[in-house]
mmCIF file of C-alpha atoms in Angstrom:
data_model
loop_
_atom_site.group_PDB
_atom_site.id
_atom_site.type_symbol
_atom_site.label_atom_id
_atom_site.label_comp_id
_atom_site.label_asym_id
_atom_site.label_seq_id
_atom_site.Cartn_x
_atom_site.Cartn_y
_atom_site.Cartn_z
ATOM 1 C CA UNK A 1 35.408 -76.280 -82.010
ATOM 2 C CA UNK A 2 37.461 -73.752 -83.939
ATOM 3 C CA UNK A 3 36.545 -70.719 -81.767
ATOM 4 C CA UNK A 4 37.927 -72.435 -78.632
ATOM 5 C CA UNK A 5 41.051 -73.771 -80.398
ATOM 6 C CA UNK A 6 41.808 -70.296 -81.793
ATOM 7 C CA UNK A 7 41.345 -68.800 -78.300
ATOM 8 C CA UNK A 8 43.714 -71.379 -76.762
ATOM 9 C CA UNK A 9 46.324 -70.572 -79.417
ATOM 10 C CA UNK A 10 45.882 -66.832 -78.741
ATOM 11 C CA UNK A 11 45.590 -66.729 -74.950
ATOM 12 C CA UNK A 12 46.637 -70.141 -73.585
ATOM 13 C CA UNK A 13 50.015 -70.258 -71.821
ATOM 14 C CA UNK A 14 52.088 -73.434 -72.058
ATOM 15 C CA UNK A 15 53.829 -73.735 -68.723
ATOM 16 C CA UNK A 16 55.462 -77.096 -69.497
ATOM 17 C CA UNK A 17 54.854 -79.933 -71.920
ATOM 18 C CA UNK A 18 51.857 -81.088 -69.836
ATOM 19 C CA UNK A 19 50.634 -77.903 -68.159
ATOM 20 C CA UNK A 20 48.463 -75.395 -70.041
ATOM 21 C CA UNK A 21 47.106 -72.255 -68.359
ATOM 22 C CA UNK A 22 43.783 -70.942 -69.656
ATOM 23 C CA UNK A 23 43.112 -68.739 -66.647
ATOM 24 C CA UNK A 24 42.376 -65.637 -68.689
ATOM 25 C CA UNK A 25 39.213 -67.022 -70.296
ATOM 26 C CA UNK A 26 38.202 -70.312 -68.623
ATOM 27 C CA UNK A 27 39.280 -70.695 -64.971
ATOM 28 C CA UNK A 28 40.048 -67.427 -63.176
ATOM 29 C CA UNK A 29 38.772 -64.829 -65.599
ATOM 30 C CA UNK A 30 35.873 -66.242 -67.617
ATOM 31 C CA UNK A 31 34.614 -65.163 -71.065
ATOM 32 C CA UNK A 32 30.827 -65.578 -70.829
ATOM 33 C CA UNK A 33 30.256 -65.352 -74.608
ATOM 34 C CA UNK A 34 32.724 -68.151 -75.273
ATOM 35 C CA UNK A 35 31.052 -70.213 -72.514
ATOM 36 C CA UNK A 36 27.663 -69.617 -74.133
ATOM 37 C CA UNK A 37 29.001 -70.931 -77.491
ATOM 38 C CA UNK A 38 30.583 -73.912 -75.702
ATOM 39 C CA UNK A 39 27.231 -74.655 -74.048
ATOM 40 C CA UNK A 40 25.429 -74.494 -77.407
ATOM 41 C CA UNK A 41 27.975 -76.862 -78.925
ATOM 42 C CA UNK A 42 27.575 -79.445 -76.169
ATOM 43 C CA UNK A 43 23.753 -79.109 -76.337
ATOM 44 C CA UNK A 44 23.864 -79.797 -80.104
ATOM 45 C CA UNK A 45 26.212 -82.795 -79.733
ATOM 46 C CA UNK A 46 24.324 -84.441 -76.875
ATOM 47 C CA UNK A 47 20.743 -83.693 -78.002
ATOM 48 C CA UNK A 48 18.133 -86.471 -78.401
ATOM 49 C CA UNK A 49 19.897 -88.711 -75.831
ATOM 50 C CA UNK A 50 17.230 -88.461 -73.110
ATOM 51 C CA UNK A 51 19.531 -86.495 -70.816
ATOM 52 C CA UNK A 52 17.767 -85.355 -67.614
ATOM 53 C CA UNK A 53 20.531 -83.483 -65.778
ATOM 54 C CA UNK A 54 23.938 -81.807 -66.298
ATOM 55 C CA UNK A 55 26.599 -82.481 -63.611
ATOM 56 C CA UNK A 56 29.950 -80.831 -63.032
ATOM 57 C CA UNK A 57 32.693 -80.721 -60.389
ATOM 58 C CA UNK A 58 33.185 -77.527 -58.524
ATOM 59 C CA UNK A 59 34.459 -75.076 -59.406
ATOM 60 C CA UNK A 60 36.137 -74.577 -62.846
ATOM 61 C CA UNK A 61 33.500 -76.757 -64.586
ATOM 62 C CA UNK A 62 30.644 -74.574 -63.443
ATOM 63 C CA UNK A 63 30.679 -71.899 -66.249
ATOM 64 C CA UNK A 64 30.563 -74.278 -69.229
ATOM 65 C CA UNK A 65 28.205 -76.645 -67.412
ATOM 66 C CA UNK A 66 25.765 -73.883 -66.516
ATOM 67 C CA UNK A 67 25.658 -72.690 -70.110
ATOM 68 C CA UNK A 68 25.113 -76.266 -71.332
ATOM 69 C CA UNK A 69 22.288 -76.651 -68.781
ATOM 70 C CA UNK A 70 20.740 -73.400 -69.996
ATOM 71 C CA UNK A 71 20.921 -74.419 -73.632
ATOM 72 C CA UNK A 72 19.357 -77.833 -72.896
ATOM 73 C CA UNK A 73 16.869 -76.352 -70.415
ATOM 74 C CA UNK A 74 17.950 -78.872 -67.747
ATOM 75 C CA UNK A 75 18.988 -78.558 -64.100
ATOM 76 C CA UNK A 76 22.682 -78.384 -63.231
ATOM 77 C CA UNK A 77 24.030 -80.345 -60.280
ATOM 78 C CA UNK A 78 27.369 -79.264 -58.822
ATOM 79 C CA UNK A 79 29.357 -82.138 -57.338
ATOM 80 C CA UNK A 80 31.012 -80.627 -54.213
ATOM 81 C CA UNK A 81 34.536 -81.227 -53.021
ATOM 82 C CA UNK A 82 34.446 -81.944 -49.305
ATOM 83 C CA UNK A 83 37.638 -82.291 -47.335
ATOM 84 C CA UNK A 84 36.592 -85.452 -45.551
ATOM 85 C CA UNK A 85 33.948 -88.195 -45.604
ATOM 86 C CA UNK A 86 30.696 -87.637 -43.689
ATOM 87 C CA UNK A 87 28.438 -90.379 -42.493
ATOM 88 C CA UNK A 88 25.096 -89.304 -43.803
ATOM 89 C CA UNK A 89 22.263 -91.349 -45.367
ATOM 90 C CA UNK A 90 21.288 -88.448 -47.582
ATOM 91 C CA UNK A 91 24.741 -88.020 -49.251
ATOM 92 C CA UNK A 92 26.586 -89.989 -51.916
ATOM 93 C CA UNK A 93 30.366 -89.683 -51.554
ATOM 94 C CA UNK A 94 33.440 -91.060 -53.244
ATOM 95 C CA UNK A 95 37.100 -90.277 -52.728
ATOM 96 C CA UNK A 96 39.043 -88.695 -55.629
ATOM 97 C CA UNK A 97 42.822 -88.438 -55.603
ATOM 98 C CA UNK A 98 44.445 -85.907 -57.856
ATOM 99 C CA UNK A 99 47.955 -87.166 -58.711
ATOM 100 C CA UNK A 100 48.937 -83.883 -60.330
ATOM 101 C CA UNK A 101 48.010 -81.858 -57.268
ATOM 102 C CA UNK A 102 48.835 -84.568 -54.733
ATOM 103 C CA UNK A 103 45.549 -83.966 -52.874
ATOM 104 C CA UNK A 104 42.387 -85.958 -52.344
ATOM 105 C CA UNK A 105 38.850 -84.958 -51.600
ATOM 106 C CA UNK A 106 35.394 -86.477 -51.132
ATOM 107 C CA UNK A 107 33.222 -85.789 -54.170
ATOM 108 C CA UNK A 108 29.786 -85.228 -52.686
ATOM 109 C CA UNK A 109 26.197 -85.234 -54.000
ATOM 110 C CA UNK A 110 22.994 -84.983 -52.039
ATOM 111 C CA UNK A 111 20.682 -87.920 -52.752
ATOM 112 C CA UNK A 112 17.793 -85.406 -53.142
ATOM 113 C CA UNK A 113 19.077 -84.292 -56.502
ATOM 114 C CA UNK A 114 19.581 -87.589 -58.287
ATOM 115 C CA UNK A 115 17.606 -90.782 -58.785
ATOM 116 C CA UNK A 116 17.826 -94.022 -60.710
ATOM 117 C CA UNK A 117 15.757 -92.380 -63.485
ATOM 118 C CA UNK A 118 18.447 -89.765 -64.198
ATOM 119 C CA UNK A 119 20.591 -89.867 -67.325
ATOM 120 C CA UNK A 120 23.436 -87.524 -66.593
ATOM 121 C CA UNK A 121 25.769 -85.549 -68.869
ATOM 122 C CA UNK A 122 29.105 -84.643 -67.151
ATOM 123 C CA UNK A 123 30.743 -81.374 -68.220
ATOM 124 C CA UNK A 124 34.211 -80.259 -67.086
ATOM 125 C CA UNK A 125 36.954 -77.862 -68.237
ATOM 126 C CA UNK A 126 39.861 -80.311 -68.593
ATOM 127 C CA UNK A 127 40.352 -84.016 -69.236
ATOM 128 C CA UNK A 128 43.886 -85.219 -68.416
ATOM 129 C CA UNK A 129 44.225 -88.370 -66.267
ATOM 130 C CA UNK A 130 40.474 -88.700 -65.924
ATOM 131 C CA UNK A 131 40.468 -88.847 -62.096
ATOM 132 C CA UNK A 132 37.760 -86.261 -61.613
ATOM 133 C CA UNK A 133 35.501 -87.681 -64.374
ATOM 134 C CA UNK A 134 35.981 -91.249 -63.081
ATOM 135 C CA UNK A 135 35.023 -90.021 -59.607
ATOM 136 C CA UNK A 136 31.917 -88.321 -61.021
ATOM 137 C CA UNK A 137 30.910 -91.533 -62.843
ATOM 138 C CA UNK A 138 31.372 -93.571 -59.664
ATOM 139 C CA UNK A 139 29.164 -91.144 -57.772
ATOM 140 C CA UNK A 140 26.404 -91.157 -60.387
ATOM 141 C CA UNK A 141 26.447 -94.945 -60.361
ATOM 142 C CA UNK A 142 26.179 -95.020 -56.561
ATOM 143 C CA UNK A 143 22.863 -93.305 -57.080
ATOM 144 C CA UNK A 144 21.929 -95.975 -59.701
ATOM 145 C CA UNK A 145 21.686 -93.216 -62.333
ATOM 146 C CA UNK A 146 23.320 -93.544 -65.718
ATOM 147 C CA UNK A 147 25.969 -91.563 -67.484
ATOM 148 C CA UNK A 148 24.954 -90.152 -70.890
ATOM 149 C CA UNK A 149 28.364 -88.828 -71.864
ATOM 150 C CA UNK A 150 31.280 -86.622 -70.912
ATOM 151 C CA UNK A 151 31.879 -83.195 -72.476
ATOM 152 C CA UNK A 152 35.183 -81.327 -71.834
ATOM 153 C CA UNK A 153 36.553 -78.093 -73.216
ATOM 154 C CA UNK A 154 40.171 -79.221 -73.341
ATOM 155 C CA UNK A 155 41.514 -82.734 -73.573
ATOM 156 C CA UNK A 156 45.216 -83.372 -73.115
ATOM 157 C CA UNK A 157 45.117 -86.359 -75.477
ATOM 158 C CA UNK A 158 48.674 -87.432 -74.605
ATOM 159 C CA UNK A 159 47.451 -88.208 -71.067
ATOM 160 C CA UNK A 160 45.418 -91.423 -70.292
ATOM 161 C CA UNK A 161 41.964 -89.917 -69.421
ATOM 162 C CA UNK A 162 40.430 -90.155 -72.878
ATOM 163 C CA UNK A 163 41.451 -93.800 -73.411
ATOM 164 C CA UNK A 164 40.410 -94.681 -69.823
ATOM 165 C CA UNK A 165 36.883 -93.371 -70.484
ATOM 166 C CA UNK A 166 36.269 -94.432 -74.044
ATOM 167 C CA UNK A 167 37.495 -97.983 -73.320
ATOM 168 C CA UNK A 168 34.612 -98.210 -70.908
ATOM 169 C CA UNK A 169 32.219 -97.227 -73.720
ATOM 170 C CA UNK A 170 31.623 -93.631 -72.749
ATOM 171 C CA UNK A 171 31.074 -90.920 -75.365
ATOM 172 C CA UNK A 172 33.763 -88.383 -74.649
ATOM 173 C CA UNK A 173 33.337 -85.140 -76.599
ATOM 174 C CA UNK A 174 36.279 -82.734 -76.310
ATOM 175 C CA UNK A 175 36.048 -79.351 -78.031
ATOM 176 C CA UNK A 176 39.835 -78.987 -78.231
ATOM 177 C CA UNK A 177 42.071 -82.068 -78.295
ATOM 178 C CA UNK A 178 45.711 -81.275 -77.662
ATOM 179 C CA UNK A 179 48.117 -83.848 -79.152
ATOM 180 C CA UNK A 180 51.281 -82.077 -78.205
ATOM 181 C CA UNK A 181 52.396 -78.819 -76.702
ATOM 182 C CA UNK A 182 55.580 -76.923 -76.079
ATOM 183 C CA UNK A 183 56.322 -73.207 -75.548
ATOM 184 C CA UNK A 184 54.426 -71.111 -78.163
ATOM 185 C CA UNK A 185 53.319 -74.202 -80.000
ATOM 186 C CA UNK A 186 50.114 -76.204 -79.416
ATOM 187 C CA UNK A 187 49.152 -79.009 -81.835
ATOM 188 C CA UNK A 188 45.506 -80.016 -81.970
ATOM 189 C CA UNK A 189 44.152 -83.406 -83.060
ATOM 190 C CA UNK A 190 41.156 -83.161 -85.435
ATOM 191 C CA UNK B 1 12.398 -59.906 -57.654
ATOM 192 C CA UNK B 2 9.088 -61.734 -57.394
ATOM 193 C CA UNK B 3 10.221 -64.846 -59.273
ATOM 194 C CA UNK B 4 13.069 -65.465 -56.795
ATOM 195 C CA UNK B 5 10.947 -64.674 -53.743
ATOM 196 C CA UNK B 6 8.280 -67.107 -54.934
ATOM 197 C CA UNK B 7 10.902 -69.794 -55.520
ATOM 198 C CA UNK B 8 12.388 -69.276 -52.049
ATOM 199 C CA UNK B 9 8.870 -69.625 -50.522
ATOM 200 C CA UNK B 10 8.266 -72.758 -52.561
ATOM 201 C CA UNK B 11 11.623 -74.564 -52.357
ATOM 202 C CA UNK B 12 13.664 -72.843 -49.683
ATOM 203 C CA UNK B 13 14.046 -74.770 -46.411
ATOM 204 C CA UNK B 14 14.301 -72.845 -43.162
ATOM 205 C CA UNK B 15 16.688 -74.833 -40.913
ATOM 206 C CA UNK B 16 16.738 -72.381 -38.070
ATOM 207 C CA UNK B 17 15.837 -68.694 -37.596
ATOM 208 C CA UNK B 18 19.079 -67.730 -39.323
ATOM 209 C CA UNK B 19 19.817 -70.573 -41.723
ATOM 210 C CA UNK B 20 18.009 -71.000 -45.060
ATOM 211 C CA UNK B 21 18.816 -73.782 -47.462
ATOM 212 C CA UNK B 22 18.338 -73.030 -51.154
ATOM 213 C CA UNK B 23 20.380 -75.949 -52.376
ATOM 214 C CA UNK B 24 17.733 -77.262 -54.766
ATOM 215 C CA UNK B 25 17.918 -74.218 -57.066
ATOM 216 C CA UNK B 26 20.916 -72.019 -56.128
ATOM 217 C CA UNK B 27 23.857 -73.819 -54.503
ATOM 218 C CA UNK B 28 23.986 -77.563 -55.182
ATOM 219 C CA UNK B 29 21.392 -78.033 -57.839
ATOM 220 C CA UNK B 30 21.103 -74.871 -59.973
ATOM 221 C CA UNK B 31 18.137 -73.686 -62.105
ATOM 222 C CA UNK B 32 19.806 -72.112 -65.132
ATOM 223 C CA UNK B 33 16.596 -70.295 -66.316
ATOM 224 C CA UNK B 34 16.195 -68.631 -62.884
ATOM 225 C CA UNK B 35 19.919 -67.645 -62.985
ATOM 226 C CA UNK B 36 19.405 -66.135 -66.436
ATOM 227 C CA UNK B 37 16.558 -64.012 -65.100
ATOM 228 C CA UNK B 38 18.643 -63.020 -62.096
ATOM 229 C CA UNK B 39 21.503 -61.992 -64.443
ATOM 230 C CA UNK B 40 19.138 -59.895 -66.537
ATOM 231 C CA UNK B 41 17.776 -58.170 -63.446
ATOM 232 C CA UNK B 42 21.260 -57.226 -62.184
ATOM 233 C CA UNK B 43 22.267 -56.075 -65.652
ATOM 234 C CA UNK B 44 19.221 -53.763 -65.747
ATOM 235 C CA UNK B 45 19.776 -52.376 -62.260
ATOM 236 C CA UNK B 46 23.477 -51.732 -62.734
ATOM 237 C CA UNK B 47 23.459 -50.498 -66.363
ATOM 238 C CA UNK B 48 25.003 -47.161 -67.282
ATOM 239 C CA UNK B 49 27.477 -47.194 -64.408
ATOM 240 C CA UNK B 50 30.655 -47.726 -66.428
ATOM 241 C CA UNK B 51 31.167 -51.238 -65.040
ATOM 242 C CA UNK B 52 34.108 -53.043 -66.630
ATOM 243 C CA UNK B 53 34.128 -56.422 -64.865
ATOM 244 C CA UNK B 54 31.909 -58.701 -62.807
ATOM 245 C CA UNK B 55 33.522 -60.374 -59.747
ATOM 246 C CA UNK B 56 32.325 -63.232 -57.545
ATOM 247 C CA UNK B 57 33.656 -65.488 -54.877
ATOM 248 C CA UNK B 58 34.007 -69.197 -55.662
ATOM 249 C CA UNK B 59 31.925 -71.205 -55.873
ATOM 250 C CA UNK B 60 28.221 -70.562 -55.108
ATOM 251 C CA UNK B 61 28.332 -67.050 -56.600
ATOM 252 C CA UNK B 62 29.548 -68.298 -60.029
ATOM 253 C CA UNK B 63 26.137 -69.137 -61.618
ATOM 254 C CA UNK B 64 24.385 -65.788 -61.018
ATOM 255 C CA UNK B 65 27.658 -63.841 -61.666
ATOM 256 C CA UNK B 66 28.233 -65.675 -64.980
ATOM 257 C CA UNK B 67 24.719 -64.886 -66.141
ATOM 258 C CA UNK B 68 25.143 -61.242 -65.132
ATOM 259 C CA UNK B 69 28.480 -61.096 -67.018
ATOM 260 C CA UNK B 70 26.721 -62.583 -70.090
ATOM 261 C CA UNK B 71 23.859 -60.105 -69.953
ATOM 262 C CA UNK B 72 26.280 -57.146 -69.592
ATOM 263 C CA UNK B 73 28.780 -58.597 -72.066
ATOM 264 C CA UNK B 74 31.638 -58.241 -69.594
ATOM 265 C CA UNK B 75 34.337 -60.610 -68.357
ATOM 266 C CA UNK B 76 33.764 -62.464 -65.054
ATOM 267 C CA UNK B 77 36.592 -62.784 -62.541
ATOM 268 C CA UNK B 78 36.325 -65.544 -59.974
ATOM 269 C CA UNK B 79 37.995 -64.690 -56.630
ATOM 270 C CA UNK B 80 39.567 -67.946 -55.485
ATOM 271 C CA UNK B 81 39.628 -69.282 -51.932
ATOM 272 C CA UNK B 82 43.151 -70.481 -51.154
ATOM 273 C CA UNK B 83 43.890 -72.289 -47.919
ATOM 274 C CA UNK B 84 46.963 -70.207 -47.072
ATOM 275 C CA UNK B 85 48.795 -67.012 -48.073
ATOM 276 C CA UNK B 86 51.327 -67.199 -50.900
ATOM 277 C CA UNK B 87 54.144 -64.775 -51.426
ATOM 278 C CA UNK B 88 53.760 -63.769 -55.018
ATOM 279 C CA UNK B 89 54.065 -60.373 -56.733
ATOM 280 C CA UNK B 90 51.434 -61.345 -59.210
ATOM 281 C CA UNK B 91 48.675 -62.109 -56.712
ATOM 282 C CA UNK B 92 46.427 -59.935 -54.551
ATOM 283 C CA UNK B 93 45.338 -61.739 -51.357
ATOM 284 C CA UNK B 94 43.332 -60.902 -48.284
ATOM 285 C CA UNK B 95 42.277 -63.099 -45.382
ATOM 286 C CA UNK B 96 38.515 -63.678 -44.929
ATOM 287 C CA UNK B 97 37.178 -65.267 -41.734
ATOM 288 C CA UNK B 98 33.711 -66.810 -41.807
ATOM 289 C CA UNK B 99 32.292 -66.667 -38.284
ATOM 290 C CA UNK B 100 29.318 -68.921 -39.203
ATOM 291 C CA UNK B 101 31.580 -71.595 -40.610
ATOM 292 C CA UNK B 102 34.500 -70.955 -38.208
ATOM 293 C CA UNK B 103 36.989 -71.110 -41.037
ATOM 294 C CA UNK B 104 39.281 -68.696 -42.788
ATOM 295 C CA UNK B 105 40.768 -68.543 -46.251
ATOM 296 C CA UNK B 106 42.865 -66.280 -48.434
ATOM 297 C CA UNK B 107 40.722 -64.620 -51.089
ATOM 298 C CA UNK B 108 42.984 -64.500 -54.177
ATOM 299 C CA UNK B 109 43.058 -62.647 -57.437
ATOM 300 C CA UNK B 110 45.761 -62.581 -60.076
ATOM 301 C CA UNK B 111 46.989 -59.059 -60.821
ATOM 302 C CA UNK B 112 46.734 -59.900 -64.533
ATOM 303 C CA UNK B 113 42.937 -59.625 -64.434
ATOM 304 C CA UNK B 114 42.422 -56.328 -62.663
ATOM 305 C CA UNK B 115 43.800 -52.763 -62.964
ATOM 306 C CA UNK B 116 43.191 -49.350 -61.513
ATOM 307 C CA UNK B 117 40.934 -48.653 -64.510
ATOM 308 C CA UNK B 118 38.463 -51.315 -63.472
ATOM 309 C CA UNK B 119 35.050 -50.599 -61.979
ATOM 310 C CA UNK B 120 33.864 -53.849 -60.564
ATOM 311 C CA UNK B 121 30.393 -55.188 -59.817
ATOM 312 C CA UNK B 122 30.464 -57.873 -57.094
ATOM 313 C CA UNK B 123 27.777 -60.631 -57.370
ATOM 314 C CA UNK B 124 27.162 -63.318 -54.703
ATOM 315 C CA UNK B 125 24.386 -65.637 -53.628
ATOM 316 C CA UNK B 126 23.963 -64.600 -49.959
ATOM 317 C CA UNK B 127 24.603 -61.489 -47.913
ATOM 318 C CA UNK B 128 24.540 -62.183 -44.149
ATOM 319 C CA UNK B 129 27.402 -60.787 -42.044
ATOM 320 C CA UNK B 130 29.088 -59.351 -45.121
ATOM 321 C CA UNK B 131 32.469 -61.042 -44.477
ATOM 322 C CA UNK B 132 32.910 -62.315 -48.023
ATOM 323 C CA UNK B 133 31.740 -59.101 -49.670
ATOM 324 C CA UNK B 134 33.965 -57.031 -47.402
ATOM 325 C CA UNK B 135 36.929 -59.248 -48.301
ATOM 326 C CA UNK B 136 36.127 -58.882 -52.045
ATOM 327 C CA UNK B 137 36.029 -55.088 -51.640
ATOM 328 C CA UNK B 138 39.411 -55.105 -49.813
ATOM 329 C CA UNK B 139 40.869 -57.215 -52.629
ATOM 330 C CA UNK B 140 39.528 -54.905 -55.379
ATOM 331 C CA UNK B 141 40.915 -51.880 -53.536
ATOM 332 C CA UNK B 142 44.364 -53.540 -53.198
ATOM 333 C CA UNK B 143 44.398 -53.470 -56.963
ATOM 334 C CA UNK B 144 43.444 -49.745 -56.869
ATOM 335 C CA UNK B 145 40.279 -50.614 -58.779
ATOM 336 C CA UNK B 146 36.865 -49.334 -57.698
ATOM 337 C CA UNK B 147 33.648 -51.072 -56.609
ATOM 338 C CA UNK B 148 30.539 -50.255 -58.640
ATOM 339 C CA UNK B 149 28.081 -52.065 -56.369
ATOM 340 C CA UNK B 150 27.127 -55.343 -54.819
ATOM 341 C CA UNK B 151 24.328 -57.550 -56.090
ATOM 342 C CA UNK B 152 23.108 -60.542 -54.078
ATOM 343 C CA UNK B 153 20.335 -63.009 -54.589
ATOM 344 C CA UNK B 154 19.300 -63.283 -50.929
ATOM 345 C CA UNK B 155 19.923 -60.883 -48.074
ATOM 346 C CA UNK B 156 19.301 -61.894 -44.557
ATOM 347 C CA UNK B 157 18.379 -58.343 -43.576
ATOM 348 C CA UNK B 158 18.290 -59.188 -39.852
ATOM 349 C CA UNK B 159 22.093 -59.816 -39.993
ATOM 350 C CA UNK B 160 24.578 -56.889 -40.162
ATOM 351 C CA UNK B 161 25.995 -57.235 -43.716
ATOM 352 C CA UNK B 162 23.557 -54.817 -45.423
ATOM 353 C CA UNK B 163 24.105 -52.022 -42.887
ATOM 354 C CA UNK B 164 27.853 -52.572 -42.863
ATOM 355 C CA UNK B 165 28.107 -52.113 -46.662
ATOM 356 C CA UNK B 166 25.506 -49.370 -47.190
ATOM 357 C CA UNK B 167 27.031 -47.274 -44.360
ATOM 358 C CA UNK B 168 30.225 -47.227 -46.445
ATOM 359 C CA UNK B 169 28.215 -45.798 -49.354
ATOM 360 C CA UNK B 170 27.941 -48.975 -51.423
ATOM 361 C CA UNK B 171 24.896 -49.640 -53.587
ATOM 362 C CA UNK B 172 23.679 -53.067 -52.316
ATOM 363 C CA UNK B 173 20.965 -54.567 -54.526
ATOM 364 C CA UNK B 174 19.356 -57.673 -53.085
ATOM 365 C CA UNK B 175 16.708 -59.558 -55.113
ATOM 366 C CA UNK B 176 15.118 -61.080 -52.011
ATOM 367 C CA UNK B 177 15.443 -59.368 -48.598
ATOM 368 C CA UNK B 178 14.461 -61.588 -45.712
ATOM 369 C CA UNK B 179 13.252 -59.691 -42.660
ATOM 370 C CA UNK B 180 12.361 -62.728 -40.582
ATOM 371 C CA UNK B 181 12.115 -66.449 -40.957
ATOM 372 C CA UNK B 182 10.909 -69.420 -39.051
ATOM 373 C CA UNK B 183 9.757 -72.930 -40.022
ATOM 374 C CA UNK B 184 7.365 -72.703 -43.044
ATOM 375 C CA UNK B 185 7.284 -68.903 -42.809
ATOM 376 C CA UNK B 186 9.586 -66.445 -44.585
ATOM 377 C CA UNK B 187 8.813 -62.719 -44.434
ATOM 378 C CA UNK B 188 10.324 -60.489 -47.132
ATOM 379 C CA UNK B 189 11.038 -56.788 -46.826
ATOM 380 C CA UNK B 190 9.874 -54.778 -49.884
#
């Protein structure tokens, strides 16, 4: 998606060869018009697939996921990050460990909002090692629902997340695929 | 806003006389069409006030705040909840204690995304004791910016938040004001 790639080139800040800050338009300050275009792009790519719900992981994925849900006229479910596991029949939970942040959390979804009939599209801001997406997939499968695909704004293609997910047969659609980055230079893969 | 009040009556669950769950359309599962209508309503109420940015507190406030930002064609800033204070010249922080949840966090905003020229509209899902809104106001004032108003989806009018904010002269616009609630019965204030 050219609009997103141009914006990353203009406003993204390369902190190191594997850390990119997009906090002026994606994470901390959000550009709603860009998010609307992102939502429309995901809706177009994933149309006609029988999708019933959009899912995202709180909280940076919420803006693009909400706009995708709006464009597809589908409910959005927000997978919550809880600090610890809770014994509760009405909750699905799975532990996710973030190696980059050296933290772990229990990804949590109420059983009220998902069923085996659901075909879920996962939307998130970044795909790097694929830990969060893999956790979301595990959680959706615990509910015996199916995963329709994964849409991300920015994929760091030099990290293993993309390969990990596509090798399992998932359709991963990234709007900006970064092949390499260094200070003042970001190279996208077409 | 009749649409929101009708939805609360239909899908809200009164847990006790001061706890209302709206997790099937606001917090956990989100109805994007309702959020779009909510955003349009806030945009109409707060138009012509010279607002420059929308602010919300992560993460339940993000959906209505994003839709308000989209309707007003303004950037959204997400005030982050950090577990502890950080010494950093580029961050504004203020401690918020939630009495209901018995937790506290550091509400955090990068100085890059706010200046003394900003006139900020705060959007959140609930107004109860006003702790989060008061924290957001403190943070905006630390940046020498001004607060244009506070928009919330649901106000529990029997709790002190509304009075606390309006007595300081703030325009508080709540789309559903709950005067009293008990099992299967929610009474709104006009």
